[in-house]
Short mmCIF file of C-alpha atoms in Angstrom, two decimals:
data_model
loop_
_atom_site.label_atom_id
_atom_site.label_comp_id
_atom_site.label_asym_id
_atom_site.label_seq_id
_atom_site.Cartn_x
_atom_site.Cartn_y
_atom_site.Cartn_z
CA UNK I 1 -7.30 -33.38 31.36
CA UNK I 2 -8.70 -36.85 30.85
CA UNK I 3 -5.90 -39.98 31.82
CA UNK I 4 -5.35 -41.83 28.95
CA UNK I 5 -2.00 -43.94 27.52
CA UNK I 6 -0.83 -44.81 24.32
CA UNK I 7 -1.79 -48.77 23.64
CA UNK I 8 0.47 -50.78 21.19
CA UNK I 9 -1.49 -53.53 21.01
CA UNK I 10 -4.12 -51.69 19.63
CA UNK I 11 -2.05 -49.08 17.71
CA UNK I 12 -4.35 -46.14 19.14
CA UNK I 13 -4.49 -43.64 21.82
CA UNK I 14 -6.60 -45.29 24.47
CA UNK I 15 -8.54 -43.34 27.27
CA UNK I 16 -9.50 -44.88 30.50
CA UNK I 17 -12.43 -42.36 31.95
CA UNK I 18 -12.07 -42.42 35.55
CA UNK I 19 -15.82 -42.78 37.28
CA UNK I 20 -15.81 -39.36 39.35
CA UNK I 21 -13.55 -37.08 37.06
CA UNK I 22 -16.53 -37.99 33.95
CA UNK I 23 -19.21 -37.48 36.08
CA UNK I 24 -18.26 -33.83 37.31
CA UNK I 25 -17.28 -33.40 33.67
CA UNK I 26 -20.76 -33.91 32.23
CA UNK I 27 -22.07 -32.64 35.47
CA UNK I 28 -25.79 -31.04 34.44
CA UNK I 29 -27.86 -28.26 36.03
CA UNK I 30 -31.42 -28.27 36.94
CA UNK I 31 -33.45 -26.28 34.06
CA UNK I 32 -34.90 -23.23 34.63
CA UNK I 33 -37.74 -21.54 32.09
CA UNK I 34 -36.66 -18.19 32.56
CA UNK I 35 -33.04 -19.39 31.29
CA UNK I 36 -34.50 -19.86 28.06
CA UNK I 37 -37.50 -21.82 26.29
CA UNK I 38 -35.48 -23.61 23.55
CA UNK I 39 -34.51 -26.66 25.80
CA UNK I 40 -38.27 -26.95 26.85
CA UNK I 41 -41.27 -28.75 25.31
CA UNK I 42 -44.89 -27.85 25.97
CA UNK I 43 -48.68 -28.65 25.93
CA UNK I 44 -51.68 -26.87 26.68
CA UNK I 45 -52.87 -27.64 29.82
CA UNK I 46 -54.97 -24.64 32.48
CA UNK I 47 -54.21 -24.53 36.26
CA UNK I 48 -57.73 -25.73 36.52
CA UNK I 49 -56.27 -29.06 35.39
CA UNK I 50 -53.67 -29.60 36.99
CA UNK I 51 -51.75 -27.69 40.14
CA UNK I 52 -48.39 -28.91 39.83
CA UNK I 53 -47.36 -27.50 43.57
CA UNK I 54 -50.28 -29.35 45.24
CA UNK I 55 -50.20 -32.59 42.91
CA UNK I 56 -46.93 -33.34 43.31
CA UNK I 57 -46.52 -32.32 47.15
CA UNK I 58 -49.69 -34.14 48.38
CA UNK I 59 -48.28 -37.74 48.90
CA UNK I 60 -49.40 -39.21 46.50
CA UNK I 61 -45.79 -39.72 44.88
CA UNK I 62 -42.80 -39.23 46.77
CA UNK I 63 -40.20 -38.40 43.83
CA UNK I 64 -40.43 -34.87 43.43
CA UNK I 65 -38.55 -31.70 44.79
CA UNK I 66 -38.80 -27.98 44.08
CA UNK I 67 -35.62 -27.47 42.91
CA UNK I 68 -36.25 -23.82 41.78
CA UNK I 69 -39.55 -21.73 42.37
CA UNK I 70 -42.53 -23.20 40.64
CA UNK I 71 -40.07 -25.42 39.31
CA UNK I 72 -40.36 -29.90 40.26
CA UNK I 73 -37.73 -32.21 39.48
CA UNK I 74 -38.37 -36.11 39.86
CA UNK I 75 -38.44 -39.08 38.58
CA UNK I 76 -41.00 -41.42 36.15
CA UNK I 77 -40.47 -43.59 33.42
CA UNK I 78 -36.70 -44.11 34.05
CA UNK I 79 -36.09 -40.57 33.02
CA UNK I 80 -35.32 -37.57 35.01
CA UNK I 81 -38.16 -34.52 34.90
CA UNK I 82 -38.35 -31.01 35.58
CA UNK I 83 -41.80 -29.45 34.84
CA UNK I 84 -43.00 -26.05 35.51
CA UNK I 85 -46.51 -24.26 34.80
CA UNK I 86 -47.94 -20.77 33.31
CA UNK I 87 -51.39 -20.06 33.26
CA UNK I 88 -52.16 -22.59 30.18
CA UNK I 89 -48.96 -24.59 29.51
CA UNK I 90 -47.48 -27.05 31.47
CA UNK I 91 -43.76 -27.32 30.41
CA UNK I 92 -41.09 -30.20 30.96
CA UNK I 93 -37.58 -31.21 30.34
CA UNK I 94 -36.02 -34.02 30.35
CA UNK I 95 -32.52 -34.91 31.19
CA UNK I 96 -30.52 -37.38 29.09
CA UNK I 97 -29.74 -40.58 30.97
CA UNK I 98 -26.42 -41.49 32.66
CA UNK I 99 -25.23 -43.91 29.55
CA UNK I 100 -25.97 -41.11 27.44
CA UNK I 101 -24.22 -38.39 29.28
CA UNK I 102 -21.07 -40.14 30.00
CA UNK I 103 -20.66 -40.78 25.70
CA UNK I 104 -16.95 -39.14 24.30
CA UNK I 105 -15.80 -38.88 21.25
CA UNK I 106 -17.36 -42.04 19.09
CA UNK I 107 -19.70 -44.40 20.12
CA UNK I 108 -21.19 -45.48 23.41
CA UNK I 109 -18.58 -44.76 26.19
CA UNK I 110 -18.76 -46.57 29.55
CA UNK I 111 -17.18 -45.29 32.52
CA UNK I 112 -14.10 -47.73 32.93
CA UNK I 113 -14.05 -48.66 29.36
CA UNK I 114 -11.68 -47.70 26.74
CA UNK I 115 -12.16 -45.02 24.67
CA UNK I 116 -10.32 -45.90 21.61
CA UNK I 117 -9.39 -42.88 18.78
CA UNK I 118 -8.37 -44.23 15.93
CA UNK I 119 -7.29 -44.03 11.96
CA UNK I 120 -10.08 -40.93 10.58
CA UNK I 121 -11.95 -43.10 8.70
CA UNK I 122 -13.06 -45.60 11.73
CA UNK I 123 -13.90 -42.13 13.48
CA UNK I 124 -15.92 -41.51 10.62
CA UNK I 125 -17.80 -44.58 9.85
CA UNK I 126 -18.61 -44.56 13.95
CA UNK I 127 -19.60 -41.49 14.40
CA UNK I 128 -21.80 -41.91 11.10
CA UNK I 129 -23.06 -45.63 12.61
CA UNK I 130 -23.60 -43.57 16.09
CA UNK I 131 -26.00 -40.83 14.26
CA UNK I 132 -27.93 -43.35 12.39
CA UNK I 133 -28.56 -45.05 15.79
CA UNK I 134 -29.76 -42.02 17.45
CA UNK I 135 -33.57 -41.89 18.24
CA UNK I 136 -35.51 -39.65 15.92
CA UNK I 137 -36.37 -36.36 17.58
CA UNK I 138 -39.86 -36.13 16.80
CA UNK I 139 -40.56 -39.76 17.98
CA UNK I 140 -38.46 -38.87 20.85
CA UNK I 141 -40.83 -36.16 21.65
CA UNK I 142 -44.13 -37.83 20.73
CA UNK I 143 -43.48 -40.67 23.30
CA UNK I 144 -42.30 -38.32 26.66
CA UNK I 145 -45.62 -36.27 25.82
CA UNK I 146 -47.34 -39.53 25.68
CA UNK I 147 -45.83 -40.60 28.95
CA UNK I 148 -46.43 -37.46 30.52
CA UNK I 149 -50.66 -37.55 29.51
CA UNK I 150 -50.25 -41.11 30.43
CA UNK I 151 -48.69 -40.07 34.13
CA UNK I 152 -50.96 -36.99 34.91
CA UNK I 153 -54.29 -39.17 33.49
CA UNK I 154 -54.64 -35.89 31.43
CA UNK I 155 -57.74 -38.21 29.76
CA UNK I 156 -59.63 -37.28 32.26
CA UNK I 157 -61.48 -33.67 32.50
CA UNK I 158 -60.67 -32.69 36.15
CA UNK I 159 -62.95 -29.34 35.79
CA UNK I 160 -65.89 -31.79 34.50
CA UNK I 161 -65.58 -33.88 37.75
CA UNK I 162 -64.85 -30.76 40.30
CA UNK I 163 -68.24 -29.30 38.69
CA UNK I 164 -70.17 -32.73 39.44
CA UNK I 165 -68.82 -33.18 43.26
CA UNK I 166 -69.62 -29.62 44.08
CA UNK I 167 -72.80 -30.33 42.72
CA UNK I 168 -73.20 -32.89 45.19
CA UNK I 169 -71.26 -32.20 47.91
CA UNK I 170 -71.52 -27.53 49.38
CA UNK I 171 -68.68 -28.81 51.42
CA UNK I 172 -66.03 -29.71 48.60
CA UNK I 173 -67.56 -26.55 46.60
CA UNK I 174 -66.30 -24.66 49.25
CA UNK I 175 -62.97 -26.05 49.36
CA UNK I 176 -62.26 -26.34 45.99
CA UNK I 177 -62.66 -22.22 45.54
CA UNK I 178 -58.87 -22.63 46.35
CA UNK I 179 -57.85 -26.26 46.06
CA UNK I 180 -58.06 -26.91 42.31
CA UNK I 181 -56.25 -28.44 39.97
CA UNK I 182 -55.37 -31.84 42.48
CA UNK I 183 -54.92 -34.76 39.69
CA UNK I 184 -54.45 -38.39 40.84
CA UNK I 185 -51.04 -39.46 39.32
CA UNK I 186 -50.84 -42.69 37.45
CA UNK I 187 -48.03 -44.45 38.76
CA UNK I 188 -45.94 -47.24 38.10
CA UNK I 189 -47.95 -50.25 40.33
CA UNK I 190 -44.27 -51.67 41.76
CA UNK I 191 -43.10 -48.03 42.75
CA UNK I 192 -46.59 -47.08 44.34
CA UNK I 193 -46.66 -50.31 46.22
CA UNK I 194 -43.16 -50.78 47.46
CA UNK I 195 -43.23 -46.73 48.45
CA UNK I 196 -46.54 -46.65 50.22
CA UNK I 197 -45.00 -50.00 52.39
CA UNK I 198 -42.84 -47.30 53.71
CA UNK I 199 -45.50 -45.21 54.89
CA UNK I 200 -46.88 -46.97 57.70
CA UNK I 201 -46.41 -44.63 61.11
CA UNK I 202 -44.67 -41.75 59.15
CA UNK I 203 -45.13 -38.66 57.41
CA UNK I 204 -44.67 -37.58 54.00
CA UNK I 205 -40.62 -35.57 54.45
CA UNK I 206 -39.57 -38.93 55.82
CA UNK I 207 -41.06 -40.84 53.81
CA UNK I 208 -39.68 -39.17 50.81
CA UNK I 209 -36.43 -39.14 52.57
CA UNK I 210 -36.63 -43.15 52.96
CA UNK I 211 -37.65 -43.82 49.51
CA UNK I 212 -34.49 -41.71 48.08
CA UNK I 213 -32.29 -43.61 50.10
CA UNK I 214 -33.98 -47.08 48.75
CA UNK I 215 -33.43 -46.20 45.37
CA UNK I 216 -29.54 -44.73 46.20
CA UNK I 217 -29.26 -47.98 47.68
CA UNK I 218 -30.75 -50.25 45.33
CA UNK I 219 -31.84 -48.22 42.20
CA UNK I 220 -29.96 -47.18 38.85
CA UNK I 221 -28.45 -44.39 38.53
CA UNK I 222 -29.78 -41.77 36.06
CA UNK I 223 -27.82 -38.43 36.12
CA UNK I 224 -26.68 -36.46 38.21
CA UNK I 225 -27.83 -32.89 38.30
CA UNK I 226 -26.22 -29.60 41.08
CA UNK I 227 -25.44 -31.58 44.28
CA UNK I 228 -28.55 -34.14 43.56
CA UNK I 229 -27.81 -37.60 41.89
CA UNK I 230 -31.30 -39.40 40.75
CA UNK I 231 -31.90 -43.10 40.63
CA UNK I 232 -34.53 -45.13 38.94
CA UNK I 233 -36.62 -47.24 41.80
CA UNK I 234 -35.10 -50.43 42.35
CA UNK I 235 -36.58 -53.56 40.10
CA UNK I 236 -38.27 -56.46 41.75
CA UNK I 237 -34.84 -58.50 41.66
CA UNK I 238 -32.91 -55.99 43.45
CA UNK I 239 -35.42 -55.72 46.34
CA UNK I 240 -36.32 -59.45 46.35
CA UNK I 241 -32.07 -60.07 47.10
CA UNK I 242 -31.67 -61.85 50.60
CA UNK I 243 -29.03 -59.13 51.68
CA UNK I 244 -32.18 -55.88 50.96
CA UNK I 245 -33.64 -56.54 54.37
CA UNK I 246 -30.60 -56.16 56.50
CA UNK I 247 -28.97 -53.49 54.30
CA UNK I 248 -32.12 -51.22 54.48
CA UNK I 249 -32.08 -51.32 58.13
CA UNK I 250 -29.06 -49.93 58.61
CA UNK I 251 -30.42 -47.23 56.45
CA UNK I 252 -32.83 -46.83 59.43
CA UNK I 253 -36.08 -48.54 57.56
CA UNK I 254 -36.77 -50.73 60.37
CA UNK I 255 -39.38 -53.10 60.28
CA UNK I 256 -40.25 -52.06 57.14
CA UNK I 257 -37.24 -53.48 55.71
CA UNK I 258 -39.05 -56.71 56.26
CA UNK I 259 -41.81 -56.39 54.58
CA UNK I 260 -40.35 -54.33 51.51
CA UNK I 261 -38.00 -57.63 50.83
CA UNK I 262 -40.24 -60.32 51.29
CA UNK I 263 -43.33 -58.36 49.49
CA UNK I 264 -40.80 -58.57 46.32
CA UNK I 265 -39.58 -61.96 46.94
CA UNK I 266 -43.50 -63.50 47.26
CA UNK I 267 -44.29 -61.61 43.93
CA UNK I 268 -41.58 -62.71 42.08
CA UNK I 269 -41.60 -66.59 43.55
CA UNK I 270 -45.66 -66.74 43.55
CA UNK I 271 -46.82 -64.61 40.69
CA UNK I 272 -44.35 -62.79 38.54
CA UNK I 273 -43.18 -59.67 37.14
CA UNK I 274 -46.47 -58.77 35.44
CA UNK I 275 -48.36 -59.54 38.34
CA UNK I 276 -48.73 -56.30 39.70
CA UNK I 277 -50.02 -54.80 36.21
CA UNK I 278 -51.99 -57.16 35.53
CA UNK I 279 -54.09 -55.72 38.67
CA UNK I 280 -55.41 -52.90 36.56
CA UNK I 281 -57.43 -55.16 34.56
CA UNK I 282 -59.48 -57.16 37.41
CA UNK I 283 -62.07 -55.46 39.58
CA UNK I 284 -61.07 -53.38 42.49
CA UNK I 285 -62.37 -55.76 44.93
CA UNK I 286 -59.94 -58.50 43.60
CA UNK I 287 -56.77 -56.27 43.28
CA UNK I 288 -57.43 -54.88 47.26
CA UNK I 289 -57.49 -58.43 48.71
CA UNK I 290 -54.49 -59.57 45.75
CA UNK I 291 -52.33 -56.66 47.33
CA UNK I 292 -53.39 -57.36 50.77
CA UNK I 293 -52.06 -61.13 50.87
CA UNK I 294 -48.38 -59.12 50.74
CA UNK I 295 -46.26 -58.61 54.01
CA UNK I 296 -46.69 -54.79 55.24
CA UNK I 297 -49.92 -54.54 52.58
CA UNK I 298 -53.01 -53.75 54.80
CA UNK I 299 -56.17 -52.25 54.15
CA UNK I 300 -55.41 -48.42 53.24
CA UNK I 301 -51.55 -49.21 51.62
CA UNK I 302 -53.75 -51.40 48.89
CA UNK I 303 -56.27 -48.96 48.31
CA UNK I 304 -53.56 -46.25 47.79
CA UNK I 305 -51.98 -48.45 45.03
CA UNK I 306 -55.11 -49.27 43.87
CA UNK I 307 -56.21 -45.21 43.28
CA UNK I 308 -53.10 -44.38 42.60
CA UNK I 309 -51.50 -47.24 40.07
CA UNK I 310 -54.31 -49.75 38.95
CA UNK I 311 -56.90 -46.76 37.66
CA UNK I 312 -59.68 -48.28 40.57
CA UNK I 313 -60.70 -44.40 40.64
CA UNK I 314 -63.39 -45.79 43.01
CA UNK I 315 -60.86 -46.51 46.17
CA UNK I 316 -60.92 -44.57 48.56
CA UNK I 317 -58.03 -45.00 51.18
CA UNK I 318 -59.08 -44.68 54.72
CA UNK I 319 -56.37 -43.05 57.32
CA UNK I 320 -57.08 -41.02 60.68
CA UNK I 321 -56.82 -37.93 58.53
CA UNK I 322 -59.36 -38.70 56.02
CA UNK I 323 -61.85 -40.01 59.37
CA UNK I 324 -61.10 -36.88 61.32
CA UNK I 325 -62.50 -34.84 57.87
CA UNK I 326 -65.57 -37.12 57.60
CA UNK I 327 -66.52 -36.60 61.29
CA UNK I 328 -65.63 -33.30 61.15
CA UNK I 329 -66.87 -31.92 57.74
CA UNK I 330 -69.84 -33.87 57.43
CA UNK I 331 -70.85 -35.29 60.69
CA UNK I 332 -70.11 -38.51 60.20
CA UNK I 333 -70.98 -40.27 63.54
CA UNK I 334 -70.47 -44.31 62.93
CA UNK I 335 -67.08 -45.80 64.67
CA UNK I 336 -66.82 -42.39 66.93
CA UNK I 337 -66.32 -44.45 70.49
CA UNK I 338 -63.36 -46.52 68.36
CA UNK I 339 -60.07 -45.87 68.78
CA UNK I 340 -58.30 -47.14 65.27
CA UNK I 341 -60.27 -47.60 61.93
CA UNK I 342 -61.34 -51.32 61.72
CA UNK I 343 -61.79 -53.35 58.30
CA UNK I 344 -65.72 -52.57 59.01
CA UNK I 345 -65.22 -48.83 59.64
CA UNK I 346 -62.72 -48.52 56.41
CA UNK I 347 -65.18 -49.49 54.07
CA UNK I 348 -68.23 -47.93 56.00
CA UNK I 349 -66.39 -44.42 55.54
CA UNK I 350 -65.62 -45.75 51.84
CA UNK I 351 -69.22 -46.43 51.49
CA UNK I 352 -70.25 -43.26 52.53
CA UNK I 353 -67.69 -41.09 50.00
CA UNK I 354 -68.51 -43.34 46.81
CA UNK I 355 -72.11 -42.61 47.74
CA UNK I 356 -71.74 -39.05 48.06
CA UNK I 357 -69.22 -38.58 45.01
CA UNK I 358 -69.92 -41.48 42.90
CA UNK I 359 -67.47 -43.60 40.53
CA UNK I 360 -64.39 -41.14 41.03
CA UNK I 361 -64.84 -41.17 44.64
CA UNK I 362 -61.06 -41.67 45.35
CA UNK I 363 -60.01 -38.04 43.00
CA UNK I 364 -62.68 -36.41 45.39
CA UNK I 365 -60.68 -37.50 48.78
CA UNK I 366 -57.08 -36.52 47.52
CA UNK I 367 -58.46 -32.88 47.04
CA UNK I 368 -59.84 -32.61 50.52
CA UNK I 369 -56.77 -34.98 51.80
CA UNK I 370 -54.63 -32.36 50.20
CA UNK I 371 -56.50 -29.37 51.89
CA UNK I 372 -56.13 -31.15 55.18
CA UNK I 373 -52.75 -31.19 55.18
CA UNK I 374 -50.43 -29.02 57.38
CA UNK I 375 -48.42 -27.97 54.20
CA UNK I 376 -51.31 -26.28 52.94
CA UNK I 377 -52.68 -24.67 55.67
CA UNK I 378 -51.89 -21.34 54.59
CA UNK I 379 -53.63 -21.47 51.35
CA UNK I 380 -56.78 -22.83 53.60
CA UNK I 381 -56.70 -19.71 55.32
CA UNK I 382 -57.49 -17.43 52.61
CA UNK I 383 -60.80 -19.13 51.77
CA UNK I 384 -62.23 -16.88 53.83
CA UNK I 385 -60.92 -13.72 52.31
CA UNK I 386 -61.85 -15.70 48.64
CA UNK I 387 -65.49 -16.18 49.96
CA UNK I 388 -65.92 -12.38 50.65
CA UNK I 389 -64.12 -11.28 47.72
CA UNK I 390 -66.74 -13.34 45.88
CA UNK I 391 -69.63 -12.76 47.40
CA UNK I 392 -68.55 -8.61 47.40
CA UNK I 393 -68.05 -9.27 43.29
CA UNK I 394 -71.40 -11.08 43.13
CA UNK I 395 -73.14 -8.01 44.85
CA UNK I 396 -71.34 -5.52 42.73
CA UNK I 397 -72.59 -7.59 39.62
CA UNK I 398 -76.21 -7.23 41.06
CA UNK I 399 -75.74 -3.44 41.31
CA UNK I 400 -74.29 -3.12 38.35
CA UNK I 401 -77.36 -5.12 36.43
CA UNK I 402 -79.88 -3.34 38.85
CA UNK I 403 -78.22 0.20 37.88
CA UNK I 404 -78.25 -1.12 34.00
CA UNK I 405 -81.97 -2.02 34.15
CA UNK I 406 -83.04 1.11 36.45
CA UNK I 407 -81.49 3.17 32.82
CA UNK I 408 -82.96 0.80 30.68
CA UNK I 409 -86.49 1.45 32.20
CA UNK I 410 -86.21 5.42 32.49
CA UNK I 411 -85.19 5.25 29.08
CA UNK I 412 -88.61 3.24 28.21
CA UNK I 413 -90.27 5.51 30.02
CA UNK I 414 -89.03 8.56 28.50
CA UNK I 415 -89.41 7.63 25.25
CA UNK I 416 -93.29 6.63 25.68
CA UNK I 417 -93.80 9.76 27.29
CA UNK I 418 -92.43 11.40 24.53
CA UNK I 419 -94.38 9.77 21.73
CA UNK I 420 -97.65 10.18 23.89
CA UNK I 421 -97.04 14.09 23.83
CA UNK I 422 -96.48 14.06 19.94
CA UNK I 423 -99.26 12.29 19.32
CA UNK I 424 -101.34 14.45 21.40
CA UNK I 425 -100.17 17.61 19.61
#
């Protein structure tokens, strides 16, 4: 039973929602297609496209979590997400928002805040007011698809540009027999930037473990779904506060701490809020060295935010991963007696990729970023059993057309053999 007391001042029955008793009360659970389709919405979109368990598990963003099989919840927009795939439909649902969930009764309800019931017809006229207010379903529905094309860049024809790399490249043809479907996200520019700052010396679980406990610490909260409460990623005010820097070290960000604070503070005192997305409409040149003048922003962190949130499809970030694959796959030989990838060697290698793969250069590397990863290893071990089962279909086909045409010609021959003997008689 909610607390509540009866208020003479006010001449109602007054509820005061206690924070932790509401929130287990409109406690959600994560969605699940098999529980039913109703609660879903859907658009066409073929595995070829888009591979939700390698897009969203590649690094790119670090927001997502397979909270059921085949099934990622995370975070864009400031709304809550959980999408899931068959063969030609990607589907999502979206969770209502905190202020939403926590509404009883009449009108918007606020945990802490009085919930007042009154006479009938004040029910009535709010409830009425409340409906009128509600957002429009359709519209509703029309803007999260919009925001989820927008997101997944579903403008652009991934198959298209797999086709043309192969075409270019035997090496990514090879890998992308089992790698396809890897889209570049479109991310929010102060999310990409302030998460890849965390990424220096680390790996993608602790990464995604640090920029959780960032936007715990610092973030909105959103709803709260299971065991799993969700946050929006902090604004540029909340990070920029003098007290971030030692508050995220004691949730073990170290040095990065630092950088994460100031980077807001230098953005917010020197150019703005719109700065950062503002970047997408100078060249990528420009918006590199812009990002590197921040603290913790060096050469690859920029041209991750670049690919990744300012639609430079042309940058290709340069790690030890992405130099062990070009020496590796394709013989690349310049910078092999150096230890750590210079400013020189970074856009050598960069160079050589937006030669070989032209103006989406940077969608090329994720793919065979994404294959190199540890993760995936297992799926890179059956491109060898793919490559036989291919080539053993190809053969078959050849028999098969052989066999056809072998028919095709006894029949011929048959027939004129058969026409030459009537004609004869």
């Amino acid at each position: 039973m909610i607390p509540g007391h009866f208020d003479r001042s006010y001449g109602h029955f007054c509820l005061y929602l206690d924070s932790t008793a509401l929130l287990a009360s409109v406690m959600a659970k994560h969605a699940v297609l098999s529980s039913g389709a109703k609660m879903w919405k859907s658009l066409a979109c073929a595995k070829s496209e888009l591979r939700l368990d390698l897009t969203l598990a590649c690094g790119q963003s670090f927001r997502w979590r397979e909270t059921a099989e085949g099934h990622w919840t995370g975070v864009f927009g400031g709304r809550v997400w959980t999408l899931t795939q068959t063969d030609d439909s990607l589907w999502y649902h979206v969770y209502e928002n905190q202020d939403r969930q926590v509404e009883v009764g009449v009108g918007k309800r606020r945990t802490g805040v009085p919930v007042q019931i009154g006479p009938k017809t004040e029910r009535f006229k709010a409830a009425k007011k409340e409906e009128e207010e509600k957002p429009d379903q359709t519209s509703m529905q029309n803007e999260e698809e919009e925001m989820l094309r927008d997101y997944f860049q579903f403008n652009v024809n991934l198959q298209d540009l797999y086709k043309e790399w192969g075409a270019a490249d035997p090496h990514f043809t090879h890998i992308a027999d089992t790698f396809t479907g890897v889209r570049l996200l479109r991310q929010d520019p102060a999310e990409c930037l302030f998460s890849f700052i965390c990424t220096s010396n680390n790996h993608i679980s602790r990464i995604q473990g640090m920029v959780e406990r960032l936007c715990r610490a610092l973030g909105a909260p959103l709803c709260h779904l299971d065991q799993t409460s969700y946050h929006n990623f902090p604004s540029l005010f909340a990070l920029a506060d003098d007290g971030v820097e030692e508050r995220l070290r004691d949730l073990g960000f170290g040095y990065r701490a630092r950088f994460l604070q100031q980077s807001a503070k230098q953005i917010l005192d020197t150019h703005g809020l719109e700065w950062l997305d503002n970047l997408r409409g100078v060249p990528y040149l420009q918006a590199r060295d812009a990002l590197r003048s921040l603290p913790g922003v060096g050469t690859k962190v920029a041209d991750c935010v670049c690919l990744m949130s300012l639609d430079k499809t042309d940058a290709v970030p340069i790690d030890t991963h992405v130099w062990q694959i070009a020496k590796r796959d394709y013989n690349y030989a310049a910078g092999t007696g150096q230890k750590s990838i210079t400013d020189k060697l970074h856009r050598d290698i960069g160079d050589f990729f937006r030669k070989l793969w032209g103006p989406y250069a940077g969608w090329a590397q994720s793919v065979l970023f994404c294959a190199d990863l540890k993760r995936f290893q297992h799926l890179k071990e059956m491109l060898p059993v793919k490559r036989r089962q291919k080539q053993e279909d190809c053969e078959k086909e050849i028999m098969a057309a052989g066999k056809k045409t072998k028919i095709k010609k006894e029949k011929n021959t048959g027939s004129a053999r058969h026409k030459k003997t009537k004609t004869l008689i």
